[in-house]
Coordinates of C-alpha atoms in Angstrom, one line a residue:
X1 CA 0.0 0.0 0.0
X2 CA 0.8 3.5 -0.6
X3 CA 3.4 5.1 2.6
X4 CA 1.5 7.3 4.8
X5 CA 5.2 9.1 5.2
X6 CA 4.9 13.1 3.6
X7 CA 8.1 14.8 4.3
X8 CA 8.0 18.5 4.6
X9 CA 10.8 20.4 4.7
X10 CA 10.8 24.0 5.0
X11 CA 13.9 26.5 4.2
X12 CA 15.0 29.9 6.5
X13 CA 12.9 32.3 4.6
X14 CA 10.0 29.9 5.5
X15 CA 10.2 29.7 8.8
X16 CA 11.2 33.4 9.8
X17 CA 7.8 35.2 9.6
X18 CA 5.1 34.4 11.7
X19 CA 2.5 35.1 8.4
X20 CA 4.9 31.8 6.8
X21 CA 4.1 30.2 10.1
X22 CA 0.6 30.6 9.8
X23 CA 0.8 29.1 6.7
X24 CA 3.2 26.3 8.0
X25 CA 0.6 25.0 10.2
X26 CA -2.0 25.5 7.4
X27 CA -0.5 22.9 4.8
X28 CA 0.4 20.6 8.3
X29 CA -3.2 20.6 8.6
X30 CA -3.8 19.8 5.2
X31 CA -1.8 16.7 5.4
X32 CA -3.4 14.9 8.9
X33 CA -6.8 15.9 6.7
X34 CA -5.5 13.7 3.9
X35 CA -4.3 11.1 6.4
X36 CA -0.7 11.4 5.9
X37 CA 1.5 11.5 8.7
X38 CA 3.7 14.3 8.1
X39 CA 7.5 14.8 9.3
X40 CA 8.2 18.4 9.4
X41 CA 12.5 19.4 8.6
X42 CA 13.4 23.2 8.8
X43 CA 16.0 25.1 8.9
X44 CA 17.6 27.9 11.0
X45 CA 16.0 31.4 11.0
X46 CA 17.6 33.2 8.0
X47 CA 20.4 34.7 8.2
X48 CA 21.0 33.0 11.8
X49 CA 23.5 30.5 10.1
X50 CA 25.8 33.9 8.8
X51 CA 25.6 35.1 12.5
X52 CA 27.0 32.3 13.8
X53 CA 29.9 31.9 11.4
X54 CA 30.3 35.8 11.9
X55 CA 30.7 34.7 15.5
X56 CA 33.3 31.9 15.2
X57 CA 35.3 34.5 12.9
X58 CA 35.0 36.8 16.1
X59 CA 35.4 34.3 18.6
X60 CA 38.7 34.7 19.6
X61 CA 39.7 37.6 18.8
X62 CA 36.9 39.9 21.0
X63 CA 34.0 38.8 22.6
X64 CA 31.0 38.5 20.2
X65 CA 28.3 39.4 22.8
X66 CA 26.8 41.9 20.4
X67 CA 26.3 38.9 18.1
X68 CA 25.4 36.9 20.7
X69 CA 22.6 38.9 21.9
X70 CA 21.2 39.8 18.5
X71 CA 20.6 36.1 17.9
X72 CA 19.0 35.8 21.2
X73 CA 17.0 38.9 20.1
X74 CA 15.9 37.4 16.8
X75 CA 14.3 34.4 18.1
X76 CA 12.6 36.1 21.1
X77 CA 11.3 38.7 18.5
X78 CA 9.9 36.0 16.1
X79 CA 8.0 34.1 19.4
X80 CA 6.3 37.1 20.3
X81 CA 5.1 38.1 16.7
X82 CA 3.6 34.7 16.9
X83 CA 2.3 35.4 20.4
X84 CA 4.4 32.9 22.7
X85 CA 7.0 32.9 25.6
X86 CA 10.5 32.4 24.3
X87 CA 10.3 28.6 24.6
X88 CA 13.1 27.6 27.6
X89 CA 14.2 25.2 25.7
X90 CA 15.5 28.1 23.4
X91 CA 16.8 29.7 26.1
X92 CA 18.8 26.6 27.7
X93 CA 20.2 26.6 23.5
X94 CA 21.1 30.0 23.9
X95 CA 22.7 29.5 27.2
X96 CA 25.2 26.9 25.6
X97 CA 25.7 28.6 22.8
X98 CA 27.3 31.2 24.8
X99 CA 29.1 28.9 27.1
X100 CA 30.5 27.4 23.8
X101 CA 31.9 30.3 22.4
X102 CA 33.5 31.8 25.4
X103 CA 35.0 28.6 25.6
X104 CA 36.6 29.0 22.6
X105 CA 38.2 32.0 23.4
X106 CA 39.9 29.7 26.2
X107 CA 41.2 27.1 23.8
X108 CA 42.6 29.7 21.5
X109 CA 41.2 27.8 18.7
X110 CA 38.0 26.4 16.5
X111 CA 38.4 23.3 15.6
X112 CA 36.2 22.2 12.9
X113 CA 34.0 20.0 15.3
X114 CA 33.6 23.1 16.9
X115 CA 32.7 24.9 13.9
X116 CA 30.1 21.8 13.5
X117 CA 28.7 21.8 17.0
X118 CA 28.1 26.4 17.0
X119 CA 26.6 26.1 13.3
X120 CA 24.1 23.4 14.3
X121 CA 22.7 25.8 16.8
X122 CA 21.0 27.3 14.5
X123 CA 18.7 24.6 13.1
X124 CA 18.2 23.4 17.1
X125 CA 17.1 26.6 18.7
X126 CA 14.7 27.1 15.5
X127 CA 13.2 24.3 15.4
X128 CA 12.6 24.0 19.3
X129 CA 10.7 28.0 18.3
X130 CA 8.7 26.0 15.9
X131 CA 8.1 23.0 17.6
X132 CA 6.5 25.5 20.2
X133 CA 4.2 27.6 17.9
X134 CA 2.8 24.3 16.3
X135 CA 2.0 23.2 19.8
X136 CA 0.5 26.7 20.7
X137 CA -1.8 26.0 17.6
X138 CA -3.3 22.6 19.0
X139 CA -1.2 20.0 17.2
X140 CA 0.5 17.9 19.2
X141 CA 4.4 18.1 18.0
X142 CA 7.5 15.9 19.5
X143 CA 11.0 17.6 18.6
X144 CA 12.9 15.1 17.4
X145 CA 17.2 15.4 17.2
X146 CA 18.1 14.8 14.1
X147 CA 21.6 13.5 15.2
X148 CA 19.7 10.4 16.2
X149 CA 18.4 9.7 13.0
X150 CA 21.1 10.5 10.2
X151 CA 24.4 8.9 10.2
X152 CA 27.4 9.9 8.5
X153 CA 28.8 7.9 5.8
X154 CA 32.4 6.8 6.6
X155 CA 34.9 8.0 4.3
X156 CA 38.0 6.6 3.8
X157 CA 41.0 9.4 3.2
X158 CA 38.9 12.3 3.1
X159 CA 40.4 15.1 5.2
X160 CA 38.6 15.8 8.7
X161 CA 37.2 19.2 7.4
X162 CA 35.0 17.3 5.1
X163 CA 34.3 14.6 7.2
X164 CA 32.8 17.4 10.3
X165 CA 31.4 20.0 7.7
X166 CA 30.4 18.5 4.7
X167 CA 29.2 15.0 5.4
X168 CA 27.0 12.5 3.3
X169 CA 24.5 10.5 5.1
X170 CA 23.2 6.7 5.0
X171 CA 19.4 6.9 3.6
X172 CA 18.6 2.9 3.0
X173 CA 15.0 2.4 4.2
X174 CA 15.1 2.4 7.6
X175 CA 12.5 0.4 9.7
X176 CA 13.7 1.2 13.2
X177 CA 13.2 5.1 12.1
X178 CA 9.5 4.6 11.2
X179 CA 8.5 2.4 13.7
X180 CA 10.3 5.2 16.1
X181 CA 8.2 7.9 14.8
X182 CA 5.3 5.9 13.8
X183 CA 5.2 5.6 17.8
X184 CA 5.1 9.2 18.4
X185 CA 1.8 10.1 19.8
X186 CA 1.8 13.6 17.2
X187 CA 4.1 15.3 14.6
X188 CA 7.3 15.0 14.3
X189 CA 9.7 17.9 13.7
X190 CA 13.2 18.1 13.0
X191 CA 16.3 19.6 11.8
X192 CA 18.2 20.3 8.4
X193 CA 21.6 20.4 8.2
X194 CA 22.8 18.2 10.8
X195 CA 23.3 14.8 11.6
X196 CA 26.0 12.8 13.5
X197 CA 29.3 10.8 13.1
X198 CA 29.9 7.7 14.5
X199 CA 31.5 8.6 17.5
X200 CA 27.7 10.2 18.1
X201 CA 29.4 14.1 17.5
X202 CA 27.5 16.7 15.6
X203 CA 28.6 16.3 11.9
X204 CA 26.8 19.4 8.7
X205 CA 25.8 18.2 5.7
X206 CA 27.2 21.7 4.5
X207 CA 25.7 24.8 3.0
X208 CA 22.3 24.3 1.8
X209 CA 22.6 21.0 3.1
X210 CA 18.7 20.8 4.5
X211 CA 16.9 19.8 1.2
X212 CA 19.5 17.1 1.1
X213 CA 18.4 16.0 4.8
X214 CA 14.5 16.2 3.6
X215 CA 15.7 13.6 0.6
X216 CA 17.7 11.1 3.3
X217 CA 14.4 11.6 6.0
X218 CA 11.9 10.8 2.6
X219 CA 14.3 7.8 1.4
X220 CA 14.5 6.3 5.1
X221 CA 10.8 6.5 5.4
X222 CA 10.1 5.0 2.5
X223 CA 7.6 8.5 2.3
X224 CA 5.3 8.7 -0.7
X225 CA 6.8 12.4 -1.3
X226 CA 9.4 14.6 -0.1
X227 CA 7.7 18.5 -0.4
X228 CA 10.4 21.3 -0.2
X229 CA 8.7 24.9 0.5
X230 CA 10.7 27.8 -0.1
X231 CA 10.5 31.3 -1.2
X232 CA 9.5 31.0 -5.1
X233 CA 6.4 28.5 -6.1
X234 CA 8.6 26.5 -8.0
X235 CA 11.5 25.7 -10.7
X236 CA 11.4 28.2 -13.2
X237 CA 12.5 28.3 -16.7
X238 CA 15.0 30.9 -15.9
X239 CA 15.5 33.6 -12.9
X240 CA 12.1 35.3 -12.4
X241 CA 13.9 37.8 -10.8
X242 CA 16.2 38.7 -14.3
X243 CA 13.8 37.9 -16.5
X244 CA 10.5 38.2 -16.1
X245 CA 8.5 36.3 -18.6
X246 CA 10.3 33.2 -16.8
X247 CA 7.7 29.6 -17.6
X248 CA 7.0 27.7 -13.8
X249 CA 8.3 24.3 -14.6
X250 CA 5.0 22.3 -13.3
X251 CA 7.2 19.0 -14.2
X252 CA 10.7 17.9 -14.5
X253 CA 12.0 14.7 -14.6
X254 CA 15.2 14.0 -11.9
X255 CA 17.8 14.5 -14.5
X256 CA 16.2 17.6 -15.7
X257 CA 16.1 19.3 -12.2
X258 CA 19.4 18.0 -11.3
X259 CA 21.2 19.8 -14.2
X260 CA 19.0 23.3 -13.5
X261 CA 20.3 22.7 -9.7
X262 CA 23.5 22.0 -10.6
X263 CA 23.8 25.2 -12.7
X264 CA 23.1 27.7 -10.1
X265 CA 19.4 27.9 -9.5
X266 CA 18.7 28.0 -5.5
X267 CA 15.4 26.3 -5.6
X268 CA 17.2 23.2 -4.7
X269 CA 20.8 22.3 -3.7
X270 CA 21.6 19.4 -6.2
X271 CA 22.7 16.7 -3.9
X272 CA 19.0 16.1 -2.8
X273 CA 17.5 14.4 -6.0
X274 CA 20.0 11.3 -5.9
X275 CA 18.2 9.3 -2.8
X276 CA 14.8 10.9 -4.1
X277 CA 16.0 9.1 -7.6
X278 CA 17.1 6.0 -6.1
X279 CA 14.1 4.8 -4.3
X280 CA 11.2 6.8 -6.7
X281 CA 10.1 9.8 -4.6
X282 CA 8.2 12.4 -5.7
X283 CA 9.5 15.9 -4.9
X284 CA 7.2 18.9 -4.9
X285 CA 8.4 22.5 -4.9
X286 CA 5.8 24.9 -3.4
X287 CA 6.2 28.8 -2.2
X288 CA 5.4 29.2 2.1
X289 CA 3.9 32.2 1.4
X290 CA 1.6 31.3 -1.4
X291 CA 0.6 27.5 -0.4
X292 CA -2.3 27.1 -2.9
X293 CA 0.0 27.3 -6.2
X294 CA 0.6 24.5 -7.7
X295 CA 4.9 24.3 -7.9
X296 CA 6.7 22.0 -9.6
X297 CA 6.8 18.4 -9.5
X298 CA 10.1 16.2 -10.1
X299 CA 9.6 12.1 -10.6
X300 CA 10.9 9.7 -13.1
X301 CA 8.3 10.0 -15.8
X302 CA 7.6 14.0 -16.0
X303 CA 8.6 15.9 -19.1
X304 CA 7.4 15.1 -22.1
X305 CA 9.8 13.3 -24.4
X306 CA 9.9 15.9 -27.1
X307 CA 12.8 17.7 -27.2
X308 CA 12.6 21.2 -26.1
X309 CA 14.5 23.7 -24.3
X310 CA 13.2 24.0 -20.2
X311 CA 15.7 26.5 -18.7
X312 CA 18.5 28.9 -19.2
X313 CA 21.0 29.8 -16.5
X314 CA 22.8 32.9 -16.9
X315 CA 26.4 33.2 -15.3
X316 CA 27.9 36.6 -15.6
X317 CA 31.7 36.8 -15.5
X318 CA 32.5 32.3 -15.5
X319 CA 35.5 30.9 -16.8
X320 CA 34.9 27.5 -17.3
X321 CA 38.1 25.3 -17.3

């Protein structure tokens, strides 16, 4: 029978506003009405993740309190445009946050598991912010850590950077995972962007990296779609923003949205179609703000098989070698 597995996975943009919020709890809605059990991945509040980088590049040099406070700031301001307390399990986050980082300035250095363990603050104190709104709105919600559910891949003779920052993750169907969450008495929500090594440490998937942890949650699950809401309805036949008679792409076929990714459009980082490809999910690009439009939808029959052009990608100023 078809999975009752929908994987939503919502970017920064998404989950900054409380009118996107609104929404968010709108299509979650939506979903338990259709009788799909839906497994919500966000990311951190936008332009949280530069703040914290900004931080690490400040960390030792001065005390990035300022920084530190505005982050603090951001979140508080964001639960009381959607009309909660500033949850205390943001506040515990915030708490070691800062312990972290004047830690730092101790060791007189940032190691890159460091880097790993400040940047996934981010994605924890957001999602522990929206964990609490969905619960303010009636549904019951259970945070889940996504460091117990992905696992970095081991890589033989890749340098540590890559294996701390830019990790690939495990996403074979995986039964203990469902029957986990299928247990959980409401929704589950979780993070983009992080997962864990095998000695259990905090481990990024890199930039971007949270459509590519929507595609490893969909493939474990076995989900009959992985939905990715962002800021623009869609894949476009070209930037909407330079060129203005850009087409919406209502269907691609993997390969097609792979290259367009690949190429530069931000819709989708590119490393998210290959477990989507492997194991036949549907993925379905929708706009937060603008839930009713119909987006784009990428499987392994869309298109048709007439040749035609489906997107252009300008790059100003590439040498290509």
């Amino acid at each position: 029978e078809e999975s009752p597995w929908v994987v939503l996975k919502f970017g920064g943009t998404s989950v900054s506003s409380a009118a996107n919020w609104r929404n968010i709890a709108g299509i979650v809605r939506a979903r338990l009405a259709q009788d799909l059990r839906p497994l919500i991945v966000h990311s951190a509040l936008s332009g949280i993740t530069d703040r914290l980088e900004a931080i690490l590049a400040t960390a030792l040099t001065g005390a990035p309190t300022a920084l530190l406070d505005e982050i603090e700031q951001r979140h508080a301001t964001l639960a009381a445009e959607l009309g909660i307390a500033l949850p205390q399990a943001v506040a515990r986050r915030v708490a070691e946050l800062r312990q972290t980082v004047a830690g730092l300035a101790l060791v007189g250095e940032v190691s890159d598991r460091m880097r790993a363990r400040v940047l996934a603050s981010g994605e924890l104190m957001a999602t522990e912010l929206g964990a609490a709104y969905l619960r303010a709105c009636g549904l019951a919600v259970e945070w889940i850590d996504a460091r117990t559910a992905l696992r970095a891949e081991e890589r033989t003779g890749r340098h540590e950077k890559a294996s701390m920052l830019s990790v690939t993750c495990d996403f074979a169907p995986d039964a203990n995972l469902r029957e986990r969450l299928a247990a959980l008495p409401g929704i589950a929500l979780t993070q983009g962007f992080i997962a864990s090594d095998q000695a259990g440490e905090t481990v990024l998937l890199g930039r971007g990296g949270s459509d590519t942890s929507g595609a490893y949650f969909a493939a474990k699950l076995a989900a009959r779609r992985l939905e990715i809401w962002t800021d623009v309805p869609g894949m476009f036949s070209a930037d909407p923003r330079s060129i203005p008679g850009a087409r919406l792409l209502t269907a691609l076929h993997y390969d097609e949205a792979q290259e367009i990714a690949s190429n530069g459009a931000k819709v989708l980082h590119p490393r998210c179609i290959l477990p989507l490809r492997q194991y036949a999910i549907p993925l379905h690009v929708h706009a937060t703000q603008t839930p009713d439009l119909a987006g784009t939808v990428i499987t392994a029959s869309a298109g048709e098989s007439a040749a035609q052009v489906k997107a252009i990608c300008v790059k100003k100023n590439i040498t290509l070698v």
